[in-house]
Amino acid sequence: MATDRQERHAARLLSRDFFNRDPRRVARQLLGKLLVRSDGVDRLVGRIVETEAYLGEDDAAAHAAAGKTARNAVLFGPPGHVYVYLIYGFHFCLNVSCLPEGEPGGVLFRALQPESGIDIMARNRGISGNPFQASKVLTSGPGRLTQAMGITRSRDNGKDFLSPASDLQLMEDGFRVRKIEVTPRIGITKAAEPLWRYTIAGNEFVSRPSGLNSKST
DNA sequence: ATATCGATTATCT
DNA sequence: GATAATCGATATG
């Protein structure tokens, strides 16, 4: 029996309607779902444990706040598509578009729990040694998870997450989230107050515990 | 354990 | 020309 898998249901693609609604609702509902990268013969799978919602003109922290540009066009497009941007000159951040075409909105993926392909993720992250020992540093953070999954702007921006042919998909396998924690979003200066960050409570792979306690091992 | 800092570039003022 | 939805290394308690 596999040590790192529990058979639940066969994973299946999420629906378009899942993303055709308020990003805050999508961000919450995405917890526990799967991000799947099909990379030739390799299949990299991570379970979503941390997300943030970004709205349109009512959200000063959102890329879409000031209107449509070449960079943020995907956020204004149809729901369920890949929005990738480069931040601080170094790191890519992965988002999914929400709401119907014409209405901007998206969800930022902030952390995953590695499920399959951990050795490949470690290689992509340039980490040597036991990948399971290093697993907390593989995909815990928006820049880390894109590197682990091999996600870049040139490769992935604008793709459909929901196409059966896509090499980047969002799926569900029946996993149930017990408790969700809600906090302010991380790393922003404008609109820092709203509680639009969602995490699976107690999950080890969340990028930052949430406020009060951090813990030692 | 927390704090500070430097790296590097696309995008927008 | 300034800024940004970050990370990792270093310093210090």
PDB file of C-alpha atoms (C1' of nucleotides) in Angstrom:
ATOM      1  CA  MET A   1       0.000   0.000   0.000  1.00  0.00           C
ATOM      2  CA  ALA A   2       1.306   3.433  -0.877  1.00  0.00           C
ATOM      3  CA  THR A   3       2.607   5.365   2.083  1.00  0.00           C
ATOM      4  CA  ASP A   4       1.858   8.843   0.825  1.00  0.00           C
ATOM      5  CA  ARG A   5      -1.556   8.304  -0.717  1.00  0.00           C
ATOM      6  CA  GLN A   6      -4.952   7.392   0.553  1.00  0.00           C
ATOM      7  CA  GLU A   7      -7.399   6.337  -2.103  1.00  0.00           C
ATOM      8  CA  ARG A   8     -10.464   8.512  -1.833  1.00  0.00           C
ATOM      9  CA  HIS A   9     -12.240   9.237  -5.092  1.00  0.00           C
ATOM     10  CA  ALA A  10     -10.568   9.477  -8.441  1.00  0.00           C
ATOM     11  CA  ALA A  11      -9.637  13.132  -8.811  1.00  0.00           C
ATOM     12  CA  ARG A  12     -11.837  15.079 -11.197  1.00  0.00           C
ATOM     13  CA  LEU A  13     -11.627  18.558 -12.699  1.00  0.00           C
ATOM     14  CA  LEU A  14     -13.455  21.361 -10.937  1.00  0.00           C
ATOM     15  CA  SER A  15     -16.324  23.004 -12.815  1.00  0.00           C
ATOM     16  CA  ARG A  16     -16.323  26.374 -14.531  1.00  0.00           C
ATOM     17  CA  ASP A  17     -19.122  27.498 -12.218  1.00  0.00           C
ATOM     18  CA  PHE A  18     -16.900  26.848  -9.225  1.00  0.00           C
ATOM     19  CA  PHE A  19     -14.828  29.858 -10.305  1.00  0.00           C
ATOM     20  CA  ASN A  20     -17.683  31.975 -11.630  1.00  0.00           C
ATOM     21  CA  ARG A  21     -18.338  33.722  -8.309  1.00  0.00           C
ATOM     22  CA  ASP A  22     -16.840  35.978  -5.669  1.00  0.00           C
ATOM     23  CA  PRO A  23     -13.098  35.322  -5.174  1.00  0.00           C
ATOM     24  CA  ARG A  24     -13.576  35.217  -1.391  1.00  0.00           C
ATOM     25  CA  ARG A  25     -15.907  32.274  -1.756  1.00  0.00           C
ATOM     26  CA  VAL A  26     -13.623  30.588  -4.286  1.00  0.00           C
ATOM     27  CA  ALA A  27     -10.564  31.099  -2.062  1.00  0.00           C
ATOM     28  CA  ARG A  28     -12.300  29.396   0.847  1.00  0.00           C
ATOM     29  CA  GLN A  29     -13.664  26.554  -1.254  1.00  0.00           C
ATOM     30  CA  LEU A  30     -10.274  25.894  -2.886  1.00  0.00           C
ATOM     31  CA  LEU A  31      -8.793  24.732   0.421  1.00  0.00           C
ATOM     32  CA  GLY A  32      -8.306  20.975   0.248  1.00  0.00           C
ATOM     33  CA  LYS A  33      -8.482  20.857  -3.555  1.00  0.00           C
ATOM     34  CA  LEU A  34      -5.591  19.664  -5.743  1.00  0.00           C
ATOM     35  CA  LEU A  35      -3.197  21.529  -8.006  1.00  0.00           C
ATOM     36  CA  VAL A  36      -1.877  19.100 -10.612  1.00  0.00           C
ATOM     37  CA  ARG A  37       1.088  19.662 -12.917  1.00  0.00           C
ATOM     38  CA  SER A  38       1.524  17.070 -15.658  1.00  0.00           C
ATOM     39  CA  ASP A  39       5.114  17.370 -16.692  1.00  0.00           C
ATOM     40  CA  GLY A  40       5.778  14.739 -19.328  1.00  0.00           C
ATOM     41  CA  VAL A  41       5.780  11.451 -17.429  1.00  0.00           C
ATOM     42  CA  ASP A  42       5.951  13.218 -14.072  1.00  0.00           C
ATOM     43  CA  ARG A  43       2.819  14.172 -12.194  1.00  0.00           C
ATOM     44  CA  LEU A  44       3.250  16.765  -9.481  1.00  0.00           C
ATOM     45  CA  VAL A  45       0.333  17.071  -7.077  1.00  0.00           C
ATOM     46  CA  GLY A  46      -0.139  19.473  -4.178  1.00  0.00           C
ATOM     47  CA  ARG A  47      -3.121  19.970  -1.909  1.00  0.00           C
ATOM     48  CA  ILE A  48      -4.107  23.619  -1.465  1.00  0.00           C
ATOM     49  CA  VAL A  49      -3.769  24.702   2.168  1.00  0.00           C
ATOM     50  CA  GLU A  50      -3.531  28.505   1.945  1.00  0.00           C
ATOM     51  CA  THR A  51      -5.158  31.069  -0.379  1.00  0.00           C
ATOM     52  CA  GLU A  52      -5.914  34.772  -0.626  1.00  0.00           C
ATOM     53  CA  ALA A  53      -8.749  36.543  -2.457  1.00  0.00           C
ATOM     54  CA  TYR A  54      -8.205  39.642  -4.605  1.00  0.00           C
ATOM     55  CA  LEU A  55     -11.111  41.674  -5.951  1.00  0.00           C
ATOM     56  CA  GLY A  56     -11.372  44.513  -8.484  1.00  0.00           C
ATOM     57  CA  GLU A  57     -11.684  48.258  -8.076  1.00  0.00           C
ATOM     58  CA  ASP A  58     -12.942  47.898  -4.473  1.00  0.00           C
ATOM     59  CA  ASP A  59      -9.656  46.265  -3.435  1.00  0.00           C
ATOM     60  CA  ALA A  60      -6.654  48.619  -3.431  1.00  0.00           C
ATOM     61  CA  ALA A  61      -4.252  45.682  -3.024  1.00  0.00           C
ATOM     62  CA  ALA A  62      -5.479  43.923  -6.178  1.00  0.00           C
ATOM     63  CA  HIS A  63      -3.631  44.139  -9.478  1.00  0.00           C
ATOM     64  CA  ALA A  64      -7.004  44.796 -11.094  1.00  0.00           C
ATOM     65  CA  ALA A  65      -7.745  47.801  -8.865  1.00  0.00           C
ATOM     66  CA  ALA A  66      -6.671  50.399 -11.427  1.00  0.00           C
ATOM     67  CA  GLY A  67      -8.262  48.732 -14.438  1.00  0.00           C
ATOM     68  CA  LYS A  68      -7.228  46.363 -17.172  1.00  0.00           C
ATOM     69  CA  THR A  69      -3.618  46.336 -18.408  1.00  0.00           C
ATOM     70  CA  ALA A  70      -1.499  43.936 -20.431  1.00  0.00           C
ATOM     71  CA  ARG A  71      -0.250  42.256 -17.262  1.00  0.00           C
ATOM     72  CA  ASN A  72      -3.549  41.702 -15.479  1.00  0.00           C
ATOM     73  CA  ALA A  73      -5.751  40.970 -18.512  1.00  0.00           C
ATOM     74  CA  VAL A  74      -6.377  37.380 -17.425  1.00  0.00           C
ATOM     75  CA  LEU A  75      -8.127  38.613 -14.285  1.00  0.00           C
ATOM     76  CA  PHE A  76     -10.690  40.312 -16.525  1.00  0.00           C
ATOM     77  CA  GLY A  77     -11.161  37.233 -18.687  1.00  0.00           C
ATOM     78  CA  PRO A  78     -13.288  34.133 -18.179  1.00  0.00           C
ATOM     79  CA  PRO A  79     -13.113  32.238 -14.855  1.00  0.00           C
ATOM     80  CA  GLY A  80     -10.796  29.309 -14.187  1.00  0.00           C
ATOM     81  CA  HIS A  81      -7.740  30.611 -16.041  1.00  0.00           C
ATOM     82  CA  VAL A  82      -4.088  30.906 -14.972  1.00  0.00           C
ATOM     83  CA  TYR A  83      -2.721  34.302 -13.954  1.00  0.00           C
ATOM     84  CA  VAL A  84       1.031  34.337 -13.264  1.00  0.00           C
ATOM     85  CA  TYR A  85       3.113  37.405 -12.518  1.00  0.00           C
ATOM     86  CA  LEU A  86       6.682  38.119 -11.437  1.00  0.00           C
ATOM     87  CA  ILE A  87       7.128  39.725  -8.035  1.00  0.00           C
ATOM     88  CA  TYR A  88      10.223  41.481  -6.644  1.00  0.00           C
ATOM     89  CA  GLY A  89      12.118  40.570  -9.798  1.00  0.00           C
ATOM     90  CA  PHE A  90      12.537  36.992  -8.572  1.00  0.00           C
ATOM     91  CA  HIS A  91       9.465  34.989  -7.811  1.00  0.00           C
ATOM     92  CA  PHE A  92       6.398  33.972  -9.743  1.00  0.00           C
ATOM     93  CA  CYS A  93       2.994  33.994  -8.100  1.00  0.00           C
ATOM     94  CA  LEU A  94       0.119  31.759  -9.252  1.00  0.00           C
ATOM     95  CA  ASN A  95      -3.524  32.831  -9.324  1.00  0.00           C
ATOM     96  CA  VAL A  96      -6.804  31.639 -10.788  1.00  0.00           C
ATOM     97  CA  SER A  97      -9.292  34.060 -12.366  1.00  0.00           C
ATOM     98  CA  CYS A  98     -12.781  34.312 -10.899  1.00  0.00           C
ATOM     99  CA  LEU A  99     -16.125  35.887 -11.851  1.00  0.00           C
ATOM    100  CA  PRO A 100     -17.567  36.131 -15.373  1.00  0.00           C
ATOM    101  CA  GLU A 101     -15.654  37.701 -18.248  1.00  0.00           C
ATOM    102  CA  GLY A 102     -15.426  41.455 -17.786  1.00  0.00           C
ATOM    103  CA  GLU A 103     -15.481  41.334 -13.971  1.00  0.00           C
ATOM    104  CA  PRO A 104     -11.974  41.147 -12.481  1.00  0.00           C
ATOM    105  CA  GLY A 105     -11.049  38.958  -9.536  1.00  0.00           C
ATOM    106  CA  GLY A 106      -8.735  36.149  -8.577  1.00  0.00           C
ATOM    107  CA  VAL A 107      -7.304  33.884  -5.917  1.00  0.00           C
ATOM    108  CA  LEU A 108      -3.599  33.706  -5.034  1.00  0.00           C
ATOM    109  CA  PHE A 109      -2.204  30.272  -4.171  1.00  0.00           C
ATOM    110  CA  ARG A 110       0.013  30.727  -1.117  1.00  0.00           C
ATOM    111  CA  ALA A 111       0.848  27.202   0.030  1.00  0.00           C
ATOM    112  CA  LEU A 112       0.438  23.543  -0.903  1.00  0.00           C
ATOM    113  CA  GLN A 113       0.890  20.269   0.901  1.00  0.00           C
ATOM    114  CA  PRO A 114       2.983  18.044  -1.395  1.00  0.00           C
ATOM    115  CA  GLU A 115       1.069  14.861  -2.327  1.00  0.00           C
ATOM    116  CA  SER A 116       2.959  13.347  -5.270  1.00  0.00           C
ATOM    117  CA  GLY A 117       6.219  14.019  -7.056  1.00  0.00           C
ATOM    118  CA  ILE A 118       7.970  15.310  -3.979  1.00  0.00           C
ATOM    119  CA  ASP A 119      11.388  14.315  -5.290  1.00  0.00           C
ATOM    120  CA  ILE A 120      10.800  16.303  -8.491  1.00  0.00           C
ATOM    121  CA  MET A 121       9.602  19.286  -6.470  1.00  0.00           C
ATOM    122  CA  ALA A 122      12.787  19.159  -4.397  1.00  0.00           C
ATOM    123  CA  ARG A 123      14.860  19.069  -7.570  1.00  0.00           C
ATOM    124  CA  ASN A 124      12.945  22.041  -8.998  1.00  0.00           C
ATOM    125  CA  ARG A 125      13.632  23.918  -5.774  1.00  0.00           C
ATOM    126  CA  GLY A 126      17.322  23.096  -5.874  1.00  0.00           C
ATOM    127  CA  ILE A 127      17.143  21.192  -2.597  1.00  0.00           C
ATOM    128  CA  SER A 128      19.292  18.129  -2.077  1.00  0.00           C
ATOM    129  CA  GLY A 129      19.012  15.481   0.591  1.00  0.00           C
ATOM    130  CA  ASN A 130      15.857  13.790   1.830  1.00  0.00           C
ATOM    131  CA  PRO A 131      12.928  15.522   0.090  1.00  0.00           C
ATOM    132  CA  PHE A 132      10.528  14.467   2.827  1.00  0.00           C
ATOM    133  CA  GLN A 133      12.642  16.124   5.479  1.00  0.00           C
ATOM    134  CA  ALA A 134      12.735  19.274   3.372  1.00  0.00           C
ATOM    135  CA  SER A 135       9.072  19.108   2.443  1.00  0.00           C
ATOM    136  CA  LYS A 136       8.008  22.003   4.643  1.00  0.00           C
ATOM    137  CA  VAL A 137      10.142  24.330   2.564  1.00  0.00           C
ATOM    138  CA  LEU A 138       9.132  22.978  -0.848  1.00  0.00           C
ATOM    139  CA  THR A 139       5.717  24.556  -1.362  1.00  0.00           C
ATOM    140  CA  SER A 140       5.012  26.706   1.706  1.00  0.00           C
ATOM    141  CA  GLY A 141       4.889  30.173   0.160  1.00  0.00           C
ATOM    142  CA  PRO A 142       3.690  31.626  -3.155  1.00  0.00           C
ATOM    143  CA  GLY A 143       7.166  31.866  -4.684  1.00  0.00           C
ATOM    144  CA  ARG A 144       8.197  28.454  -3.433  1.00  0.00           C
ATOM    145  CA  LEU A 145       5.202  26.602  -4.791  1.00  0.00           C
ATOM    146  CA  THR A 146       5.584  28.032  -8.287  1.00  0.00           C
ATOM    147  CA  GLN A 147       9.229  27.018  -8.330  1.00  0.00           C
ATOM    148  CA  ALA A 148       8.405  23.523  -7.061  1.00  0.00           C
ATOM    149  CA  MET A 149       5.702  23.057  -9.703  1.00  0.00           C
ATOM    150  CA  GLY A 150       7.780  24.570 -12.521  1.00  0.00           C
ATOM    151  CA  ILE A 151       5.332  27.416 -13.049  1.00  0.00           C
ATOM    152  CA  THR A 152       6.472  30.522 -14.950  1.00  0.00           C
ATOM    153  CA  ARG A 153       4.742  33.399 -16.654  1.00  0.00           C
ATOM    154  CA  SER A 154       5.961  32.538 -20.144  1.00  0.00           C
ATOM    155  CA  ARG A 155       5.011  28.900 -19.770  1.00  0.00           C
ATOM    156  CA  ASP A 156       1.663  29.137 -18.015  1.00  0.00           C
ATOM    157  CA  ASN A 157       0.030  32.569 -17.995  1.00  0.00           C
ATOM    158  CA  GLY A 158      -3.397  32.541 -19.659  1.00  0.00           C
ATOM    159  CA  LYS A 159      -3.880  28.758 -19.647  1.00  0.00           C
ATOM    160  CA  ASP A 160      -7.208  27.155 -18.797  1.00  0.00           C
ATOM    161  CA  PHE A 161      -7.017  25.283 -15.475  1.00  0.00           C
ATOM    162  CA  LEU A 162     -10.137  23.314 -16.428  1.00  0.00           C
ATOM    163  CA  SER A 163      -9.236  21.887 -19.814  1.00  0.00           C
ATOM    164  CA  PRO A 164      -8.826  18.076 -19.866  1.00  0.00           C
ATOM    165  CA  ALA A 165      -5.746  18.666 -22.030  1.00  0.00           C
ATOM    166  CA  SER A 166      -4.122  21.224 -19.755  1.00  0.00           C
ATOM    167  CA  ASP A 167      -0.823  20.445 -18.049  1.00  0.00           C
ATOM    168  CA  LEU A 168      -1.946  22.562 -15.120  1.00  0.00           C
ATOM    169  CA  GLN A 169      -5.258  21.593 -13.562  1.00  0.00           C
ATOM    170  CA  LEU A 170      -7.395  22.130 -10.477  1.00  0.00           C
ATOM    171  CA  MET A 171      -9.152  19.013  -9.195  1.00  0.00           C
ATOM    172  CA  GLU A 172     -11.098  17.661  -6.273  1.00  0.00           C
ATOM    173  CA  ASP A 173     -10.885  14.216  -4.743  1.00  0.00           C
ATOM    174  CA  GLY A 174     -13.421  14.301  -1.936  1.00  0.00           C
ATOM    175  CA  PHE A 175     -11.030  15.540   0.725  1.00  0.00           C
ATOM    176  CA  ARG A 176     -12.884  17.275   3.550  1.00  0.00           C
ATOM    177  CA  VAL A 177     -11.454  20.307   5.316  1.00  0.00           C
ATOM    178  CA  ARG A 178     -12.252  20.276   9.006  1.00  0.00           C
ATOM    179  CA  LYS A 179     -11.599  23.835  10.040  1.00  0.00           C
ATOM    180  CA  ILE A 180     -10.703  27.022   8.144  1.00  0.00           C
ATOM    181  CA  GLU A 181      -8.823  29.954   9.616  1.00  0.00           C
ATOM    182  CA  VAL A 182      -9.333  33.492   8.287  1.00  0.00           C
ATOM    183  CA  THR A 183      -6.692  36.254   8.625  1.00  0.00           C
ATOM    184  CA  PRO A 184      -5.484  39.447   6.932  1.00  0.00           C
ATOM    185  CA  ARG A 185      -3.532  39.016   3.708  1.00  0.00           C
ATOM    186  CA  ILE A 186       0.262  38.820   3.814  1.00  0.00           C
ATOM    187  CA  GLY A 187       2.835  41.213   2.396  1.00  0.00           C
ATOM    188  CA  ILE A 188       0.578  44.012   1.220  1.00  0.00           C
ATOM    189  CA  THR A 189       0.528  47.672   2.238  1.00  0.00           C
ATOM    190  CA  LYS A 190      -2.802  48.811   0.812  1.00  0.00           C
ATOM    191  CA  ALA A 191      -6.082  47.286   1.994  1.00  0.00           C
ATOM    192  CA  ALA A 192      -4.265  45.303   4.668  1.00  0.00           C
ATOM    193  CA  GLU A 193      -7.226  45.014   7.038  1.00  0.00           C
ATOM    194  CA  PRO A 194      -9.812  42.750   5.344  1.00  0.00           C
ATOM    195  CA  LEU A 195      -9.717  39.090   6.374  1.00  0.00           C
ATOM    196  CA  TRP A 196      -9.272  37.600   2.917  1.00  0.00           C
ATOM    197  CA  ARG A 197      -6.574  35.014   3.628  1.00  0.00           C
ATOM    198  CA  TYR A 198      -7.762  31.459   4.206  1.00  0.00           C
ATOM    199  CA  THR A 199      -5.824  28.533   5.646  1.00  0.00           C
ATOM    200  CA  ILE A 200      -6.562  24.991   6.719  1.00  0.00           C
ATOM    201  CA  ALA A 201      -6.361  25.314  10.495  1.00  0.00           C
ATOM    202  CA  GLY A 202      -3.357  23.553  11.962  1.00  0.00           C
ATOM    203  CA  ASN A 203      -1.876  22.465   8.645  1.00  0.00           C
ATOM    204  CA  GLU A 204       1.906  22.130   8.769  1.00  0.00           C
ATOM    205  CA  PHE A 205       2.432  23.506   5.280  1.00  0.00           C
ATOM    206  CA  VAL A 206       0.801  26.908   5.754  1.00  0.00           C
ATOM    207  CA  SER A 207       3.439  29.549   4.963  1.00  0.00           C
ATOM    208  CA  ARG A 208       2.989  31.523   8.148  1.00  0.00           C
ATOM    209  CA  PRO A 209       1.147  30.270  11.216  1.00  0.00           C
ATOM    210  CA  SER A 210      -1.227  33.253  11.371  1.00  0.00           C
ATOM    211  CA  GLY A 211      -0.703  35.674  14.079  1.00  0.00           C
ATOM    212  CA  LEU A 212       0.150  34.591  17.494  1.00  0.00           C
ATOM    213  CA  ASN A 213       2.031  31.398  17.988  1.00  0.00           C
ATOM    214  CA  SER A 214       4.579  29.956  15.762  1.00  0.00           C
ATOM    215  CA  LYS A 215       5.882  26.642  16.845  1.00  0.00           C
ATOM    216  CA  SER A 216       9.166  24.893  17.184  1.00  0.00           C
ATOM    217  CA  THR A 217       9.664  21.273  16.318  1.00  0.00           C
TER     218      THR A 217
ATOM    219  C1'  DA B   1      12.766  32.663  18.125  1.00  0.00           C
ATOM    220  C1'  DT B   2      12.294  37.362  15.603  1.00  0.00           C
ATOM    221  C1'  DA B   3      14.380  41.137  12.799  1.00  0.00           C
ATOM    222  C1'  DT B   4      16.683  43.181   9.065  1.00  0.00           C
ATOM    223  C1'  DC B   5      18.473  43.247   4.571  1.00  0.00           C
ATOM    224  C1'  DG B   6      19.798  42.424  -0.290  1.00  0.00           C
ATOM    225  C1'  DA B   7      18.723  40.293  -4.775  1.00  0.00           C
ATOM    226  C1'  DT B   8      16.559  41.688  -9.549  1.00  0.00           C
ATOM    227  C1'  DT B   9      13.092  43.045 -13.124  1.00  0.00           C
ATOM    228  C1'  DA B  10       8.429  43.999 -15.225  1.00  0.00           C
ATOM    229  C1'  DT B  11       5.245  47.320 -14.774  1.00  0.00           C
ATOM    230  C1'  DC B  12       3.247  51.655 -14.068  1.00  0.00           C
ATOM    231  C1'  DT B  13       3.626  56.855 -12.460  1.00  0.00           C
TER     232       DT B  13
ATOM    233  C1'  DG C   1      12.376  56.399 -11.250  1.00  0.00           C
ATOM    234  C1'  DA C   2       9.777  53.823  -7.592  1.00  0.00           C
ATOM    235  C1'  DT C   3       7.531  50.029  -6.347  1.00  0.00           C
ATOM    236  C1'  DA C   4       6.112  45.205  -5.710  1.00  0.00           C
ATOM    237  C1'  DA C   5       0.501  39.655  -3.401  1.00  0.00           C
ATOM    238  C1'  DT C   6       8.843  37.099  -1.763  1.00  0.00           C
ATOM    239  C1'  DC C   7      12.739  34.353  -0.245  1.00  0.00           C
ATOM    240  C1'  DG C   8      16.901  33.115   2.020  1.00  0.00           C
ATOM    241  C1'  DA C   9      20.859  34.474   4.566  1.00  0.00           C
ATOM    242  C1'  DT C  10      22.626  36.738   8.434  1.00  0.00           C
ATOM    243  C1'  DA C  11      22.522  38.784  12.955  1.00  0.00           C
ATOM    244  C1'  DT C  12      21.010  38.884  17.543  1.00  0.00           C
ATOM    245  C1'  DG C  13      18.247  37.480  22.129  1.00  0.00           C
TER     246       DG C  13
END
